[in-house]
Short mmCIF file of N, CA and C in Angstrom, two decimals:
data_model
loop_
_atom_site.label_atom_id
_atom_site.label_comp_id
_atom_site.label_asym_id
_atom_site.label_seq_id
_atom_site.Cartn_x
_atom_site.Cartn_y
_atom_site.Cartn_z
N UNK A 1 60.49 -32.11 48.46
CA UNK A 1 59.56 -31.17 47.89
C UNK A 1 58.15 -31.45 48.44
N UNK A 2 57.91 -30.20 48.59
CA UNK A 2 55.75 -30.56 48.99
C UNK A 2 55.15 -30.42 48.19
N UNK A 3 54.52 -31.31 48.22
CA UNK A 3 53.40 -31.71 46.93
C UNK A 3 52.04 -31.76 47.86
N UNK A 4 50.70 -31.58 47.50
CA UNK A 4 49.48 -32.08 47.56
C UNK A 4 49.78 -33.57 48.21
N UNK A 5 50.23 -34.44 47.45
CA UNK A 5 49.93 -36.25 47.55
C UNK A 5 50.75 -36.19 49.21
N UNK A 6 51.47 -35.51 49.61
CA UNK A 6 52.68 -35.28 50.72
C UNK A 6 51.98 -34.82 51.77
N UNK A 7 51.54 -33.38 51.47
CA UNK A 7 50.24 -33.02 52.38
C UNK A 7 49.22 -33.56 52.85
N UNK A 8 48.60 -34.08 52.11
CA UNK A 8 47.38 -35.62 51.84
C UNK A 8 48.14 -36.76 52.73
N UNK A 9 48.98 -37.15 52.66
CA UNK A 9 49.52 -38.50 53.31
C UNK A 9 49.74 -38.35 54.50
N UNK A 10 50.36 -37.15 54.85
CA UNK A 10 50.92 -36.64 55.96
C UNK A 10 49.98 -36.01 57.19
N UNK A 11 48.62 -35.42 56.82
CA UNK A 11 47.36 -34.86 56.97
C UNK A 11 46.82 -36.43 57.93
N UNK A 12 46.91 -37.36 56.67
CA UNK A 12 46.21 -38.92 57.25
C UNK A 12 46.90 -39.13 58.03
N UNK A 13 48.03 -39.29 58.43
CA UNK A 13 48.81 -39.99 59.33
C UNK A 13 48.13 -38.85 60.57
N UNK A 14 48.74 -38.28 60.74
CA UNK A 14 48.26 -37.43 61.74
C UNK A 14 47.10 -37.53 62.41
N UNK A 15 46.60 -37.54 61.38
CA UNK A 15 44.66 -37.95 62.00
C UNK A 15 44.58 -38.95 62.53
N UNK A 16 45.08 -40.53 61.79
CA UNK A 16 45.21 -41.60 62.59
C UNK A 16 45.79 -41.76 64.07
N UNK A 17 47.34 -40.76 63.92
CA UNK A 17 47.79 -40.84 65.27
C UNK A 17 46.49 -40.07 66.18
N UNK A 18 46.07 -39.04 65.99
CA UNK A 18 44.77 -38.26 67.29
C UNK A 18 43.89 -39.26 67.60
N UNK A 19 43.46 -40.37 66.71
CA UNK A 19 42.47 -40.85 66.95
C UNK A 19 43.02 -42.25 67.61
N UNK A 20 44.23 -42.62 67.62
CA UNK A 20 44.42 -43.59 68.35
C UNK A 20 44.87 -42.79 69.28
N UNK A 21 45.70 -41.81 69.86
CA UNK A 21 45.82 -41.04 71.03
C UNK A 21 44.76 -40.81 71.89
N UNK A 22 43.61 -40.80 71.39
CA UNK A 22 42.21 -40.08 71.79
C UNK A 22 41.62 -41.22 72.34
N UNK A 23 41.96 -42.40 71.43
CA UNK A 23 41.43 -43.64 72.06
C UNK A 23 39.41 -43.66 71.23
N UNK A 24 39.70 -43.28 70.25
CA UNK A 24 38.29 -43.27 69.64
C UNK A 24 38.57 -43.85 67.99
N UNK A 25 37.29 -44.49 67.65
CA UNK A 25 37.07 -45.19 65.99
C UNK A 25 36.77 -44.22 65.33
N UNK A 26 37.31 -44.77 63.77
CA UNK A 26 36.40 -44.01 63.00
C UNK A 26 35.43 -43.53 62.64
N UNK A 27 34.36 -44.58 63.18
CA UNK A 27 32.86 -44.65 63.43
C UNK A 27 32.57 -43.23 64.44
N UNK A 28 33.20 -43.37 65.35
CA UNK A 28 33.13 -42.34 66.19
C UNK A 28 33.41 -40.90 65.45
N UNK A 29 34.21 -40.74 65.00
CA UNK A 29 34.47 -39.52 64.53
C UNK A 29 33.79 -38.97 63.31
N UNK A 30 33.12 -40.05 62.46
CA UNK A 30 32.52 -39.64 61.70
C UNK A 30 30.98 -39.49 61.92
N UNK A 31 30.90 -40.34 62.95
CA UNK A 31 29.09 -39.57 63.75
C UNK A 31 29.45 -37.90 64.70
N UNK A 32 30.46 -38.01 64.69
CA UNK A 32 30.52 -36.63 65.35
C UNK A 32 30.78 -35.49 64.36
N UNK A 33 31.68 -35.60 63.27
CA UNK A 33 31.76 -34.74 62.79
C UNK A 33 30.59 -34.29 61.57
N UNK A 34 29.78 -35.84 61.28
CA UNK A 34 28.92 -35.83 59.94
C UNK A 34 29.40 -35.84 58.48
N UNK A 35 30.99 -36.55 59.04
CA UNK A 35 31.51 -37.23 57.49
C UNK A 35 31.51 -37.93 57.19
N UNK A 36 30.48 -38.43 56.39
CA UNK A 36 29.98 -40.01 55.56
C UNK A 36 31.46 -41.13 56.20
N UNK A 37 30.79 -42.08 57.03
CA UNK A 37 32.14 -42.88 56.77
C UNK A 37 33.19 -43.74 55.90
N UNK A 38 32.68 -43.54 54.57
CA UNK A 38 33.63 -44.16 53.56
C UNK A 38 34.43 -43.25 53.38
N UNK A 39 33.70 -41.58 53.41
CA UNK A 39 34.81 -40.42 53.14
C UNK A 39 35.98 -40.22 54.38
N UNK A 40 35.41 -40.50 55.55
CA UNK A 40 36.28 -40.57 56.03
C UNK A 40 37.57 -41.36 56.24
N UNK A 41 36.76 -42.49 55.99
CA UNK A 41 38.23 -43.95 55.76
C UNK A 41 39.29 -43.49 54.45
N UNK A 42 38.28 -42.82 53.58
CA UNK A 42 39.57 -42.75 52.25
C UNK A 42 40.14 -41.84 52.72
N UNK A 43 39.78 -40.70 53.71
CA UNK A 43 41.00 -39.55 53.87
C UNK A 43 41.86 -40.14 54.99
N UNK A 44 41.55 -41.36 56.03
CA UNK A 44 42.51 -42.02 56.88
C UNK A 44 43.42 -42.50 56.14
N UNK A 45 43.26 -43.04 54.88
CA UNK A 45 43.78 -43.87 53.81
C UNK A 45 44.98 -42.88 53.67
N UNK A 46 45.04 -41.94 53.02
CA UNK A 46 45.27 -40.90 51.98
C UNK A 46 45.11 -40.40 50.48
N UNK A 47 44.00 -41.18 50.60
CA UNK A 47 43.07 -41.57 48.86
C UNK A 47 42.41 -40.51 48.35
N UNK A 48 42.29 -39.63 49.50
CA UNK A 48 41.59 -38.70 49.50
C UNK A 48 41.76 -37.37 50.30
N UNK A 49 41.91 -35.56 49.86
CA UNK A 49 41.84 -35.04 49.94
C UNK A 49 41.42 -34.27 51.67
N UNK A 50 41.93 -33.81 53.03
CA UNK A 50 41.34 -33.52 53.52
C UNK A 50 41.11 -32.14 53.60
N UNK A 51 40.00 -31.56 53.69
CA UNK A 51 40.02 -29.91 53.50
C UNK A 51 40.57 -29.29 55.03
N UNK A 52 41.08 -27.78 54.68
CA UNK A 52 41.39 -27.12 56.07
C UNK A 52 39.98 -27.01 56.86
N UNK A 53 38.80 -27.13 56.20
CA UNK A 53 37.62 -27.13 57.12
C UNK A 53 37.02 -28.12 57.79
N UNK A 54 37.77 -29.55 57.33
CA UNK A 54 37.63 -31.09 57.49
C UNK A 54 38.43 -31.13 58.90
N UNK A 55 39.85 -30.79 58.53
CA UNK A 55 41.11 -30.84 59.76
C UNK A 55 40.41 -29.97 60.58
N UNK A 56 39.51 -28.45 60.29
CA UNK A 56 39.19 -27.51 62.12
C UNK A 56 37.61 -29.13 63.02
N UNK A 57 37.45 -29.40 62.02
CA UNK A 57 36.12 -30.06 62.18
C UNK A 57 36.71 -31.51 63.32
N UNK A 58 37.41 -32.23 62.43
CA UNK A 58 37.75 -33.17 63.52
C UNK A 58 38.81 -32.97 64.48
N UNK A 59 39.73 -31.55 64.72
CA UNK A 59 40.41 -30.97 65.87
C UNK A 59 39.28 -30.64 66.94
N UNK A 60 38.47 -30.10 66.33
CA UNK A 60 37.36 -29.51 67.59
C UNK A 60 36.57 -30.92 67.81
N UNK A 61 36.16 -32.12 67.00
CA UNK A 61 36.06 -33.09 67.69
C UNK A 61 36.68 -33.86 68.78
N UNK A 62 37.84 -33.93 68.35
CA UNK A 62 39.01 -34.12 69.47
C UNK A 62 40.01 -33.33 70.29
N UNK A 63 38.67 -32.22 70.63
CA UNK A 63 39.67 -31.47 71.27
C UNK A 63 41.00 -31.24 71.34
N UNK A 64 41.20 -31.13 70.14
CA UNK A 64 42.83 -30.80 69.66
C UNK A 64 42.37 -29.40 68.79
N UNK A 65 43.63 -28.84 68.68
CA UNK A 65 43.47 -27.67 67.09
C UNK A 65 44.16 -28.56 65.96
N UNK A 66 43.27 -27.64 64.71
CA UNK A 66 43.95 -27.61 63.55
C UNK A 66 45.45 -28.16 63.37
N UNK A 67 46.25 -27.02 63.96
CA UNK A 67 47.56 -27.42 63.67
C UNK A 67 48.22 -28.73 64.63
N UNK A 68 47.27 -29.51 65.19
CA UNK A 68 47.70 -31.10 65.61
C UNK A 68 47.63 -31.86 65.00
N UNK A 69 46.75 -31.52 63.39
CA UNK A 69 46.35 -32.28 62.93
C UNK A 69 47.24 -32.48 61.08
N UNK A 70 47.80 -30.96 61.39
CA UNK A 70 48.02 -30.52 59.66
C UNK A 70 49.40 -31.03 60.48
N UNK A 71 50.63 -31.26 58.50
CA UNK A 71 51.70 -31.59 58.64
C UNK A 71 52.85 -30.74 59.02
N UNK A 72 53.74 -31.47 59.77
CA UNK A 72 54.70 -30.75 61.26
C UNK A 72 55.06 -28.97 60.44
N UNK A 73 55.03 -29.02 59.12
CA UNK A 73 55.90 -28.35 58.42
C UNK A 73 55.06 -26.64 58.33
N UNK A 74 53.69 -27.34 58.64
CA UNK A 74 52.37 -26.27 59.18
C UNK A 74 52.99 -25.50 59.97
N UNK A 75 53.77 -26.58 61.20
CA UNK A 75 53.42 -25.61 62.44
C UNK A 75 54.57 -24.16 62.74
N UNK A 76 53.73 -23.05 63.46
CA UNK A 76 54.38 -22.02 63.63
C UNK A 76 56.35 -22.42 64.13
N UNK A 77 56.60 -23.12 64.67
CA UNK A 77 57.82 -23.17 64.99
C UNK A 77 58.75 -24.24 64.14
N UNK A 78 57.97 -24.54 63.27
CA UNK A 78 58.66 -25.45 62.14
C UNK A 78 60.17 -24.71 61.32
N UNK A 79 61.19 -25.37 61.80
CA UNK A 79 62.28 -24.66 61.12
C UNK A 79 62.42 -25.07 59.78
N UNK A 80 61.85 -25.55 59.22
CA UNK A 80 62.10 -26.48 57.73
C UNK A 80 61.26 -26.03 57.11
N UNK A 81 60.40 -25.24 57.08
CA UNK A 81 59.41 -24.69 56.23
C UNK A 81 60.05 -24.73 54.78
N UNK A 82 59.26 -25.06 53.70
CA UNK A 82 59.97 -25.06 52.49
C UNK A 82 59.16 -23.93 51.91
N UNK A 83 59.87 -23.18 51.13
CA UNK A 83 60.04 -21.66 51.03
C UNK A 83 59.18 -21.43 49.63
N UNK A 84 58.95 -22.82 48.86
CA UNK A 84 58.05 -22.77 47.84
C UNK A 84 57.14 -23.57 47.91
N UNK A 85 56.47 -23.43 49.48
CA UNK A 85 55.08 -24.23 49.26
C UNK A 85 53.93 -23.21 48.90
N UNK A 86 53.05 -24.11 47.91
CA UNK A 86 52.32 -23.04 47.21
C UNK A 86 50.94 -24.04 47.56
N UNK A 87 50.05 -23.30 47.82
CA UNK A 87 48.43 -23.80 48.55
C UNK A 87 47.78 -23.39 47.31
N UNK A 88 46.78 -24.62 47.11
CA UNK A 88 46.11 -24.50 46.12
C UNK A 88 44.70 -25.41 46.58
N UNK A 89 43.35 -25.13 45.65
CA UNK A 89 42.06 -25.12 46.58
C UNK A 89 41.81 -25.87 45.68
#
């Protein structure tokens, strides 16, 4: 089942993998994007919440998109889509 805490965990991982792919710190990404770096460590964590405007923010930092960053289940060719995920703000 997808939950928020699933999305959230899954969101972090992802981010961690770009940024070790990318070969750049946290430090780095949070002087580029202008997200306080504690906020950013708790959303590396998954302690914390990342917004869809957080994920376009550090894709266009790392020249990646959005959907490199959101979980696999995001992406357009995802066959597993679960049929009652419900987005909430």
């Amino acid at each position: 089942m997808v939950n928020q805490e699933s999305i959230t965990k899954q969101t972090a991982r992802k981010l961690r993998e770009a940024l070790k792919a990318a070969d750049r710190s946290v430090r780095w990404l949070s002087n580029q994007s202008g997200t306080p770096y504690v906020t950013l460590t708790r959303q590396l964590k998954g302690q914390s919440t990342i917004g869809i405007g957080q994920v376009a923010t550090y894709a266009e930092c790392l020249n990646l998109t959005p959907i490199d960053i959101l979980p696999d289940f995001f992406s357009p060719s995802a066959s597993n889509k679960p049929s009652d995920l419900e987005v909430t703000a």
